[in-house]
PDB file of C-alpha atoms in Angstrom:
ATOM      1  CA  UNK A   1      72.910  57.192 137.278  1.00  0.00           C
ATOM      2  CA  UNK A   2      70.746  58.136 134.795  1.00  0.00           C
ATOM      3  CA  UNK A   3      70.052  61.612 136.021  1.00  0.00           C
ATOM      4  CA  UNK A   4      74.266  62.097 136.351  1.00  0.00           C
ATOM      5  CA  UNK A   5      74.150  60.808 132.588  1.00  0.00           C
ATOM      6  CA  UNK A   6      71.746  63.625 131.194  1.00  0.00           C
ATOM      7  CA  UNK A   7      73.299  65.959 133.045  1.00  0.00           C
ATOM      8  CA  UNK A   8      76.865  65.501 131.413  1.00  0.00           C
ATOM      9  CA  UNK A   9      74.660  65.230 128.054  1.00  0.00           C
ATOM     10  CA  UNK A  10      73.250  68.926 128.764  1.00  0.00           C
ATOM     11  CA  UNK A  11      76.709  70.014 130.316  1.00  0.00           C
ATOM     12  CA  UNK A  12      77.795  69.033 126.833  1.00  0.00           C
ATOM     13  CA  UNK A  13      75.345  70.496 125.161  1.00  0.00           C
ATOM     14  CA  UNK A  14      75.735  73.710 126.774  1.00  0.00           C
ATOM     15  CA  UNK A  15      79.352  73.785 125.993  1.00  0.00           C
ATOM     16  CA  UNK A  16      79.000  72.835 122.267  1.00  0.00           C
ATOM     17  CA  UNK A  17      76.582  75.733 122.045  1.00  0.00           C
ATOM     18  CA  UNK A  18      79.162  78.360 123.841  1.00  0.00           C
ATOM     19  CA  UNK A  19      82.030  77.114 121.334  1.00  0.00           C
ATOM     20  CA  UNK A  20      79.769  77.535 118.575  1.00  0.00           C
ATOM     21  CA  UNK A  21      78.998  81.104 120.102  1.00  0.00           C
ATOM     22  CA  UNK A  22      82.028  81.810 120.453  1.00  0.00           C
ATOM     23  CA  UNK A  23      83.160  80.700 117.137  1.00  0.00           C
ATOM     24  CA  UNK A  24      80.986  83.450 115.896  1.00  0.00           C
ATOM     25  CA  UNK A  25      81.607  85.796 117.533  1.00  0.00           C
ATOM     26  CA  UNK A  26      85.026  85.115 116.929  1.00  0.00           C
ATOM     27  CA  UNK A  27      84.336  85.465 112.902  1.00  0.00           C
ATOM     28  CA  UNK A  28      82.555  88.197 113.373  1.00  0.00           C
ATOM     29  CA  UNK A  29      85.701  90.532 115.044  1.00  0.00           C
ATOM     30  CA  UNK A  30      87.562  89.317 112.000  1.00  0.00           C
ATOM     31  CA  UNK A  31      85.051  90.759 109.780  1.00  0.00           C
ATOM     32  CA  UNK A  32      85.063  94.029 111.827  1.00  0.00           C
ATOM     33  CA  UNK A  33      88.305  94.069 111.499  1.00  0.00           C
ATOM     34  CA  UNK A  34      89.229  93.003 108.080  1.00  0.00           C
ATOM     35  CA  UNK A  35      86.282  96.231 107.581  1.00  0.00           C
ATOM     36  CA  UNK A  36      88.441  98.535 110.115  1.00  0.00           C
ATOM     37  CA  UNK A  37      91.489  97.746 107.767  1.00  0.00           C
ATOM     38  CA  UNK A  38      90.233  98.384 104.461  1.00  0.00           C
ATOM     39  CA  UNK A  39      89.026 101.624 105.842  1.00  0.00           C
ATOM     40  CA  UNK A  40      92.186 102.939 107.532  1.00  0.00           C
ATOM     41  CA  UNK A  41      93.577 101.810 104.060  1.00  0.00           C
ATOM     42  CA  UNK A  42      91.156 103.840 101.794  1.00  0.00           C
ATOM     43  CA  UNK A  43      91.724 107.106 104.262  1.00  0.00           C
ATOM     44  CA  UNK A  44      95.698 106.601 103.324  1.00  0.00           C
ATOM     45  CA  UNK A  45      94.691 106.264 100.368  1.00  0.00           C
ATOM     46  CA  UNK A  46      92.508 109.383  99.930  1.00  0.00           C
ATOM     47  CA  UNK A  47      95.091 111.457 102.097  1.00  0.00           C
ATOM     48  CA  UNK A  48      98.356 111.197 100.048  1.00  0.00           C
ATOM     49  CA  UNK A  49      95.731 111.884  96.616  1.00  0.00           C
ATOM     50  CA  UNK A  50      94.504 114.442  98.433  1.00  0.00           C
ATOM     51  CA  UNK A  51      98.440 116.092  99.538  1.00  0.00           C
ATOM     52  CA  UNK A  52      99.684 115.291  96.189  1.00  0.00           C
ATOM     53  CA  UNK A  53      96.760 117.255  94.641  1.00  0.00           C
ATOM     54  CA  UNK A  54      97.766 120.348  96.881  1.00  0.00           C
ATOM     55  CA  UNK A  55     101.159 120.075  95.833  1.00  0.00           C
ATOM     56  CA  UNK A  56     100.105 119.782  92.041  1.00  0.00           C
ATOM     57  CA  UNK A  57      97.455 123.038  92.994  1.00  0.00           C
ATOM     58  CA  UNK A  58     100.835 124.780  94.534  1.00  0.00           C
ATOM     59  CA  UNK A  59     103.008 123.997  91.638  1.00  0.00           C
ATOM     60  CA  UNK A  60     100.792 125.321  89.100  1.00  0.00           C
ATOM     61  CA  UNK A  61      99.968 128.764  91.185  1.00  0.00           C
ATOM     62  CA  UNK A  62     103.710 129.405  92.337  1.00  0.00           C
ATOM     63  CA  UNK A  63     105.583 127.897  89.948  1.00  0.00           C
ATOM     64  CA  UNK A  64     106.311 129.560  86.445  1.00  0.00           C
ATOM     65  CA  UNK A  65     107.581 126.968  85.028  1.00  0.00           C
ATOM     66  CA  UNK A  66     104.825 124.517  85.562  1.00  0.00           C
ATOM     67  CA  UNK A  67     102.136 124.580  82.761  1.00  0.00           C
ATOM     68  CA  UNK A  68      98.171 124.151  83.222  1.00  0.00           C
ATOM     69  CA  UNK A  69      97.943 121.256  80.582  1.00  0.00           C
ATOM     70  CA  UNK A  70     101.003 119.185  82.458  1.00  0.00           C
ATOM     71  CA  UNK A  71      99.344 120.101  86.273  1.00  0.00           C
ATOM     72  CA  UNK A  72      96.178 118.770  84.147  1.00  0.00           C
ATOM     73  CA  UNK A  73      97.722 115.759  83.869  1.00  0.00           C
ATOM     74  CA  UNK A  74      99.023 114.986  86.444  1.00  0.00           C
ATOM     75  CA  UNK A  75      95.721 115.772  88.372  1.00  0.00           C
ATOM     76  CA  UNK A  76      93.960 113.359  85.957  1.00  0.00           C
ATOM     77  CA  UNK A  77      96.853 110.148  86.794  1.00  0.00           C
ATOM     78  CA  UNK A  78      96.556 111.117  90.022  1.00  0.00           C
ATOM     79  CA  UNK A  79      92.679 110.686  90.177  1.00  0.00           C
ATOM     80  CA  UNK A  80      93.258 106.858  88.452  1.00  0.00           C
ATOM     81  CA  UNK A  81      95.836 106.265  90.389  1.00  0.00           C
ATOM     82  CA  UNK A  82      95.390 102.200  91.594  1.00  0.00           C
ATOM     83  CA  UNK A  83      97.388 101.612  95.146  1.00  0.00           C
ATOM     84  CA  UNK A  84      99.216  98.327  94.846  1.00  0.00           C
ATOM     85  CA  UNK A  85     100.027  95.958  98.132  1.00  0.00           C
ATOM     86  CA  UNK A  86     103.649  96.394  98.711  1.00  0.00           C
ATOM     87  CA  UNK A  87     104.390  92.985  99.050  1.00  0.00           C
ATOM     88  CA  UNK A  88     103.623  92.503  95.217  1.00  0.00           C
ATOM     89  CA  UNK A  89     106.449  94.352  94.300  1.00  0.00           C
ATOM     90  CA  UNK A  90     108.803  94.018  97.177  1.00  0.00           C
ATOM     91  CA  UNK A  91     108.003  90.195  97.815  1.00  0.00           C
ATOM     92  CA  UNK A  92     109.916  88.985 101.048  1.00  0.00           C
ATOM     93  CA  UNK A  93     111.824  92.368 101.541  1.00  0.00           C
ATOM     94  CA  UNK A  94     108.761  93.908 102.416  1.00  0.00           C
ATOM     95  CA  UNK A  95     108.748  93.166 105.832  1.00  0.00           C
ATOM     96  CA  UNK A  96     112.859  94.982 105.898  1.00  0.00           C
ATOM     97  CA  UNK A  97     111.151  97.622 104.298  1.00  0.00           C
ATOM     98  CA  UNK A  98     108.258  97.940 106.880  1.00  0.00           C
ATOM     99  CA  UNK A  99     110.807  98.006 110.007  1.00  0.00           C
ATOM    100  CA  UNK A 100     112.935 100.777 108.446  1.00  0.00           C
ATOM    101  CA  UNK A 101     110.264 103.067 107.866  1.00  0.00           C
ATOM    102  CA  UNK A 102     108.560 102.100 111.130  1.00  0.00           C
ATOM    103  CA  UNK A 103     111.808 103.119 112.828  1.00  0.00           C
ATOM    104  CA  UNK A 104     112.459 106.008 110.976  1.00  0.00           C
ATOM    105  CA  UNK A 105     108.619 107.243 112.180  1.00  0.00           C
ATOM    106  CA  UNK A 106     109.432 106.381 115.894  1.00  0.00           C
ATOM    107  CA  UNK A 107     112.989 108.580 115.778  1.00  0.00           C
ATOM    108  CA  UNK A 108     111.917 112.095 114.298  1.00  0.00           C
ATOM    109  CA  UNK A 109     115.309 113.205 115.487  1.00  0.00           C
ATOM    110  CA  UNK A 110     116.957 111.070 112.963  1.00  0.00           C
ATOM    111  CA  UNK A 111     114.744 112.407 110.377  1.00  0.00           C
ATOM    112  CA  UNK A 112     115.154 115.664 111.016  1.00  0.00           C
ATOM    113  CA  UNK A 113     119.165 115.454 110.790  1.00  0.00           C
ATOM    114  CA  UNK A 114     118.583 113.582 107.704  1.00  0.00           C
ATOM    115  CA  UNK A 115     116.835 116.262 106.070  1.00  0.00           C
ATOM    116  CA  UNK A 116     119.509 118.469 107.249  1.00  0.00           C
ATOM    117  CA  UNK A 117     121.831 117.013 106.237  1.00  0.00           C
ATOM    118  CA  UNK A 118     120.387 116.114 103.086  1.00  0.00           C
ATOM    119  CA  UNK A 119     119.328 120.175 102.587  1.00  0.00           C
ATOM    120  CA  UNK A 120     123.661 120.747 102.357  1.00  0.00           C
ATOM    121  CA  UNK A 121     123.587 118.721  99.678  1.00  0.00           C
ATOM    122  CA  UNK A 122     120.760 119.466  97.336  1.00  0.00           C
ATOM    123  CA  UNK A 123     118.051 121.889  98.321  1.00  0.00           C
ATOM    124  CA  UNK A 124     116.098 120.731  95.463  1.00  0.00           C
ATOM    125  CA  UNK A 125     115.897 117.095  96.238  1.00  0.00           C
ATOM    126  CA  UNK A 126     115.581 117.532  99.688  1.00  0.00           C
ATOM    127  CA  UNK A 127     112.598 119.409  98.912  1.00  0.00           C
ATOM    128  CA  UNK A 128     111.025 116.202  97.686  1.00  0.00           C
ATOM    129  CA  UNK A 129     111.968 114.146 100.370  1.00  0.00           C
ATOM    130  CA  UNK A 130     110.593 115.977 103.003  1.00  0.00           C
ATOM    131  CA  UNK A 131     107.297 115.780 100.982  1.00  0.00           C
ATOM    132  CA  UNK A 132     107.857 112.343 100.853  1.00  0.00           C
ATOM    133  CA  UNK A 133     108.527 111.988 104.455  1.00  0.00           C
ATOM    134  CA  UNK A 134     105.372 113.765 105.139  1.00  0.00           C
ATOM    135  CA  UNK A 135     102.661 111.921 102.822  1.00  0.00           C
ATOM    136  CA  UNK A 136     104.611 108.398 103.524  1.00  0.00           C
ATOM    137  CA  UNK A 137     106.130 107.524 106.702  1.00  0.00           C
ATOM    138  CA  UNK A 138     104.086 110.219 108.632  1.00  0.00           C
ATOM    139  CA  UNK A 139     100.515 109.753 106.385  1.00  0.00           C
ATOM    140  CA  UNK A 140      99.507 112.941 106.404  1.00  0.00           C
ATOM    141  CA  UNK A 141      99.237 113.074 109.916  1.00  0.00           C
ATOM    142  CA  UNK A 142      96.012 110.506 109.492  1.00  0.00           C
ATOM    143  CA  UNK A 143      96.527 109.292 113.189  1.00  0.00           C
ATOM    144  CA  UNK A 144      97.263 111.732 116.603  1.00  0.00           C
ATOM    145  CA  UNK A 145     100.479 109.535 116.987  1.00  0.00           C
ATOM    146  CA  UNK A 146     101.698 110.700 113.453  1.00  0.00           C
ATOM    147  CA  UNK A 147     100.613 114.355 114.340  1.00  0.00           C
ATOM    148  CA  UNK A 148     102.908 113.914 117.566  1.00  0.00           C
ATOM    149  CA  UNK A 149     106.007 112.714 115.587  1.00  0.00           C
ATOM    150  CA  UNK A 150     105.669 115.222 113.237  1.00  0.00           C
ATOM    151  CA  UNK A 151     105.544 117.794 116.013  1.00  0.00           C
ATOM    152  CA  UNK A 152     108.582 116.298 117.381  1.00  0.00           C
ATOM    153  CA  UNK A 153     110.218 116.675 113.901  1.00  0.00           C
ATOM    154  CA  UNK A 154     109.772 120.291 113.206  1.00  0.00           C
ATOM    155  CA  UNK A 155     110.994 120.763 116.825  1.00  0.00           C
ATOM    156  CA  UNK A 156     114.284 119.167 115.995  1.00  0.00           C
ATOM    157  CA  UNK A 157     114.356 120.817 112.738  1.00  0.00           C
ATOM    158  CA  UNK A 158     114.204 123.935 114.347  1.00  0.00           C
ATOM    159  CA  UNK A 159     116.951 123.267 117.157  1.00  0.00           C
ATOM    160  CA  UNK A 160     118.960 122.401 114.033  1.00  0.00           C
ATOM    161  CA  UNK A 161     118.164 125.108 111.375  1.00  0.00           C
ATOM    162  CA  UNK A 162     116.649 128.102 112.917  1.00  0.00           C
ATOM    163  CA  UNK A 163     118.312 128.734 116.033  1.00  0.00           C
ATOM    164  CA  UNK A 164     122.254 127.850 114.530  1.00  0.00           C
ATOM    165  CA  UNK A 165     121.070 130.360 111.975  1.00  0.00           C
ATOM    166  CA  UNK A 166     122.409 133.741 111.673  1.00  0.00           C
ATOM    167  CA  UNK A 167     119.257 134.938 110.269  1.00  0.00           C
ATOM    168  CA  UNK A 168     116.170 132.877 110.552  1.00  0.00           C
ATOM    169  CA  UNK A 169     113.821 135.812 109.274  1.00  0.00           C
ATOM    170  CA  UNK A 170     115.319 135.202 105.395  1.00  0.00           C
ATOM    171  CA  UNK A 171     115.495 131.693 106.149  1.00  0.00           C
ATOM    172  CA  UNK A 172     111.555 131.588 106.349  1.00  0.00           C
ATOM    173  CA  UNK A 173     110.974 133.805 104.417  1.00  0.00           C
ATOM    174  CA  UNK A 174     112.599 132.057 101.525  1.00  0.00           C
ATOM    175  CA  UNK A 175     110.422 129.122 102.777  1.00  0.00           C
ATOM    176  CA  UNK A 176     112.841 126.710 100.992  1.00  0.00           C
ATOM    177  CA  UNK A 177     114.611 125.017 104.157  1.00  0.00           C
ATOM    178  CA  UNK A 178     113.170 121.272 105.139  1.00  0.00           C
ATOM    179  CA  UNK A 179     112.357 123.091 108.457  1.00  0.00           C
ATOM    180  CA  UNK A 180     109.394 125.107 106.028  1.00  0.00           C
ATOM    181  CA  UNK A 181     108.656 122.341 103.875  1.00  0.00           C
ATOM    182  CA  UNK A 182     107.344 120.161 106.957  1.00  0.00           C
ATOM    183  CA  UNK A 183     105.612 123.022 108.023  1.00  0.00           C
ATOM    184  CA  UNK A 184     103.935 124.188 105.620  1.00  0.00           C
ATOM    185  CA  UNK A 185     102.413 120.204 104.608  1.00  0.00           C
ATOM    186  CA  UNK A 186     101.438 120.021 108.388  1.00  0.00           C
ATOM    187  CA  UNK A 187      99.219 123.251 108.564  1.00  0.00           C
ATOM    188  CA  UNK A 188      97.558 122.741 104.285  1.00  0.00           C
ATOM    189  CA  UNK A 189      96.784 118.976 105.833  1.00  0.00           C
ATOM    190  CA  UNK A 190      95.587 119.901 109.066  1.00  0.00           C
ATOM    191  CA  UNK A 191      93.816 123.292 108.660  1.00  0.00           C
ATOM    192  CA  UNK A 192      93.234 122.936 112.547  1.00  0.00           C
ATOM    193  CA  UNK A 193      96.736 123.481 113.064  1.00  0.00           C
ATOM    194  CA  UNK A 194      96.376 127.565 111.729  1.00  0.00           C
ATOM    195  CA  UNK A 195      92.941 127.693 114.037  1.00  0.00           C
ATOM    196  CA  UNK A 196      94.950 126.949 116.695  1.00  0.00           C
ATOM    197  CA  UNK A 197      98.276 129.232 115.983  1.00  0.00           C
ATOM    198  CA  UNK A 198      95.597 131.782 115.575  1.00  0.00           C
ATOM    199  CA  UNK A 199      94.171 131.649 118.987  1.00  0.00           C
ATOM    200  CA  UNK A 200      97.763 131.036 120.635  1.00  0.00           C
ATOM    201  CA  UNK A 201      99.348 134.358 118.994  1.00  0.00           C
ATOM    202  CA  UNK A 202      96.320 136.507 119.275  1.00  0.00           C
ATOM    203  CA  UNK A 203      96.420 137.541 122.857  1.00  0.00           C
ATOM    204  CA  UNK A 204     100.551 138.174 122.474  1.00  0.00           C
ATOM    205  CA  UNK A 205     100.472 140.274 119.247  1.00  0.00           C
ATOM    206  CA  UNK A 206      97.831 142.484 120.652  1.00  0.00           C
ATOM    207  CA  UNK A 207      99.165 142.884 123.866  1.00  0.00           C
ATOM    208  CA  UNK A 208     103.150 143.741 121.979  1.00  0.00           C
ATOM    209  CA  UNK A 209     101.329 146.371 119.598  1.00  0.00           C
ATOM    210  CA  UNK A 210      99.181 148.022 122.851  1.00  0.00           C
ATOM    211  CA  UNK A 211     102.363 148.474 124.851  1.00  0.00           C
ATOM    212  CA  UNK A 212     104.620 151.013 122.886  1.00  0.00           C
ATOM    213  CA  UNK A 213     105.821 152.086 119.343  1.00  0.00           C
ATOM    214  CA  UNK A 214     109.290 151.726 119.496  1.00  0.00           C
ATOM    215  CA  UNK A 215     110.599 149.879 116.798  1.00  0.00           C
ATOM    216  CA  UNK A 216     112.039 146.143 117.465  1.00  0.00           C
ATOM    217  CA  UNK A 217     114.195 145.990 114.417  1.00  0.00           C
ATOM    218  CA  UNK A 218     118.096 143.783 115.546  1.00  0.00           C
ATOM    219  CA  UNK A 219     119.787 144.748 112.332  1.00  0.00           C
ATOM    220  CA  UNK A 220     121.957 147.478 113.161  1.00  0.00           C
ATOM    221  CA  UNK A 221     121.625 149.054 109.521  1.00  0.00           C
ATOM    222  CA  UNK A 222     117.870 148.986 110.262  1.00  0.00           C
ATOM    223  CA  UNK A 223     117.186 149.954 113.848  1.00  0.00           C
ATOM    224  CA  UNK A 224     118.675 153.526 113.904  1.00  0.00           C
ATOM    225  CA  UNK A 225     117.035 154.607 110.336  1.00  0.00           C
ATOM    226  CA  UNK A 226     113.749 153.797 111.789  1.00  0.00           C
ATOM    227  CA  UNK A 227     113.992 157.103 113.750  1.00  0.00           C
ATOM    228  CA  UNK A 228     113.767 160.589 112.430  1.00  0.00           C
ATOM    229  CA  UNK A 229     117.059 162.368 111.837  1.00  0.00           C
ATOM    230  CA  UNK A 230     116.946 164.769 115.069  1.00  0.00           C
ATOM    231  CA  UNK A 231     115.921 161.347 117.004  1.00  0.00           C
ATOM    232  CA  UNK A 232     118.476 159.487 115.858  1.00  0.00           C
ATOM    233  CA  UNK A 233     121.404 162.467 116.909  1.00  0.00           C
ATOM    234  CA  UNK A 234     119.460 162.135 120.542  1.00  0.00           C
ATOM    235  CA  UNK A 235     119.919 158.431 121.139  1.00  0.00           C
ATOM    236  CA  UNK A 236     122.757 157.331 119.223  1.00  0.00           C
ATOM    237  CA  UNK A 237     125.003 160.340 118.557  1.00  0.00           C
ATOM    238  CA  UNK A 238     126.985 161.799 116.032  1.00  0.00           C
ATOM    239  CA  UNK A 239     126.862 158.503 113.150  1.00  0.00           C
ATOM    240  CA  UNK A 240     130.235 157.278 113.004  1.00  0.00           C
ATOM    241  CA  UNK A 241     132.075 158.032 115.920  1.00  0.00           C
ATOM    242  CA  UNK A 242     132.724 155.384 118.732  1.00  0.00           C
ATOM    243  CA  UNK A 243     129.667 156.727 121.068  1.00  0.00           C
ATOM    244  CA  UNK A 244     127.395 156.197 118.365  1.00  0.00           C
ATOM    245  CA  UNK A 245     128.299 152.378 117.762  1.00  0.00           C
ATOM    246  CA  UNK A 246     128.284 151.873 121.655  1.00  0.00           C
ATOM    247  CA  UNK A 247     124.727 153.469 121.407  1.00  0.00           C
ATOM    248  CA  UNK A 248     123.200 151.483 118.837  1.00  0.00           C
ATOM    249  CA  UNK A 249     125.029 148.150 120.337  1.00  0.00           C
ATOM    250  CA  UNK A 250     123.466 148.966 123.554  1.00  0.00           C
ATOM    251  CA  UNK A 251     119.753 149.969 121.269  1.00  0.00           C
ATOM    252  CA  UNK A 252     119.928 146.238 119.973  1.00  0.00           C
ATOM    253  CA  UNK A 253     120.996 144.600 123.189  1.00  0.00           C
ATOM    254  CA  UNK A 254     118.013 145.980 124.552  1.00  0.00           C
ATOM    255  CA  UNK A 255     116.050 144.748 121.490  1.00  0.00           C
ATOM    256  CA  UNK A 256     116.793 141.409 121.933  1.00  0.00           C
ATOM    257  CA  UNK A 257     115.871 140.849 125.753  1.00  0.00           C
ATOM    258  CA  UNK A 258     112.954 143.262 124.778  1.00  0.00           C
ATOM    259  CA  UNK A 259     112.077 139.887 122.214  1.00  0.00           C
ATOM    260  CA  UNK A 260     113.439 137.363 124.533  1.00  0.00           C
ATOM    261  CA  UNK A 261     111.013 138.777 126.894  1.00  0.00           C
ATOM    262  CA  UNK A 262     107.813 138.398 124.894  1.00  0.00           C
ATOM    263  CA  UNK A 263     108.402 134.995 123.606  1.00  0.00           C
ATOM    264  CA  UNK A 264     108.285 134.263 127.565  1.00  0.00           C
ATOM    265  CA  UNK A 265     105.176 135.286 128.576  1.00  0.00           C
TER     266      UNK A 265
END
């Protein structure tokens, strides 16, 4: 009896000593990570400073109209700037708040007609929201999962902008459409991103300026100047009679699958 006695008293104390283990270890996860938290916080932090600094940089070298002394001071807020908890300001809404941009972050297709859509309507503010969009619901593409939705939104963007587009060329080039604006945030935040178009379009844009010379111009008004006058009466014709405008239809046919070709390989 005795011996069945101290061995429930050791049993017990064993246990007490594993809950008391446990307990701490317990506390200790919390610690690592409450630590964990505040980190991930501080790095979305740093990373909108750090895009809104580019974009102040960028207004001040591109932008006429933007002074040094007001870029100035905006750097200067910017590097005081004090982050406060949303639910400070929002109070119980927070948590609506939290869902709707969690949502909008899980559906980049929705986004992307947004902006869109938004573009019709004012260029200029959608401008800002897309920077928005960028720095806030997608952080800067802190985490791989952002980086994947963001792919996933330019995608969409471009199903929706560049290929209804008549000509995509001037709509880059302008650099004004939310299709750009995403863009361009994505490769200044992650300069990876350019290594990596870099390597990709290396091997194809060698390889197109190895294989011939003609010219891969699909504006009409464009493609037959290209050639020298004697040329141009060899592969078009006579300019302005009906075998000349079959001949430079049949020129920029063959231009396009010529394209539609090397964007295959």
């Amino acid at each position: 009896m005795g011996s069945l006695q101290a061995d429930i008293g050791e049993l017990a104390h064993h246990l007490k000593q594993e809950r008391l283990f446990l307990e701490a270890e317990k506390h200790q996860i919390q610690l690592l990570n409450e630590k964990v938290r505040k980190t991930i916080e501080r790095a979305y932090h740093a990373s909108w400073v750090r895009g809104e600094q580019q974009r102040n940089y960028d207004d001040l070298v591109l932008r006429p109209h933007s002074s040094p002394p007001a870029c100035c001071q905006k750097a200067n807020l910017l590097n005081q700037l004090k982050f406060i908890d949303g639910y400070k300001v929002l109070g119980f809404n927070e948590s609506l708040y939290g869902d709707l941009l969690s949502s909008l972050r899980e559906n980049p297709r929705l986004v992307a007609r947004c902006l869109a859509m938004g573009e019709s309507q004012s260029q200029e503010a959608m401008q800002v929201t897309a920077r928005t969009v960028f720095s806030s619901i997608y952080a800067n593409c802190v985490l791989p999962d952002d980086e994947t939705y963001v792919l996933n939104l330019l995608k969409h963007l471009m199903e929706l902008q560049l290929a209804t587009s008549e000509t995509p060329r001037r709509l880059l080039r302008h650099g004004s459409c939310a299709f750009s604006q995403i863009y361009r945030a994505y490769v200044d935040t992650l300069p990876q991103a350019k290594v990596f178009l870099t390597a990709a379009l290396h091997q194809p844009i060698v390889q197109l300026l190895m294989e011939d010379e003609l010219f891969l111009d699909i504006d009409p008004s464009k493609a037959a100047v290209r050639f020298p006058a004697e040329e141009r009466l060899r592969r078009f014709g006579k300019e302005g009679t009906p075998e000349y405008n079959a001949a430079l239809a049949k020129y920029r046919a063959w231009t396009i699958a010529k394209l539609v070709k090397i964007t295959d390989r």
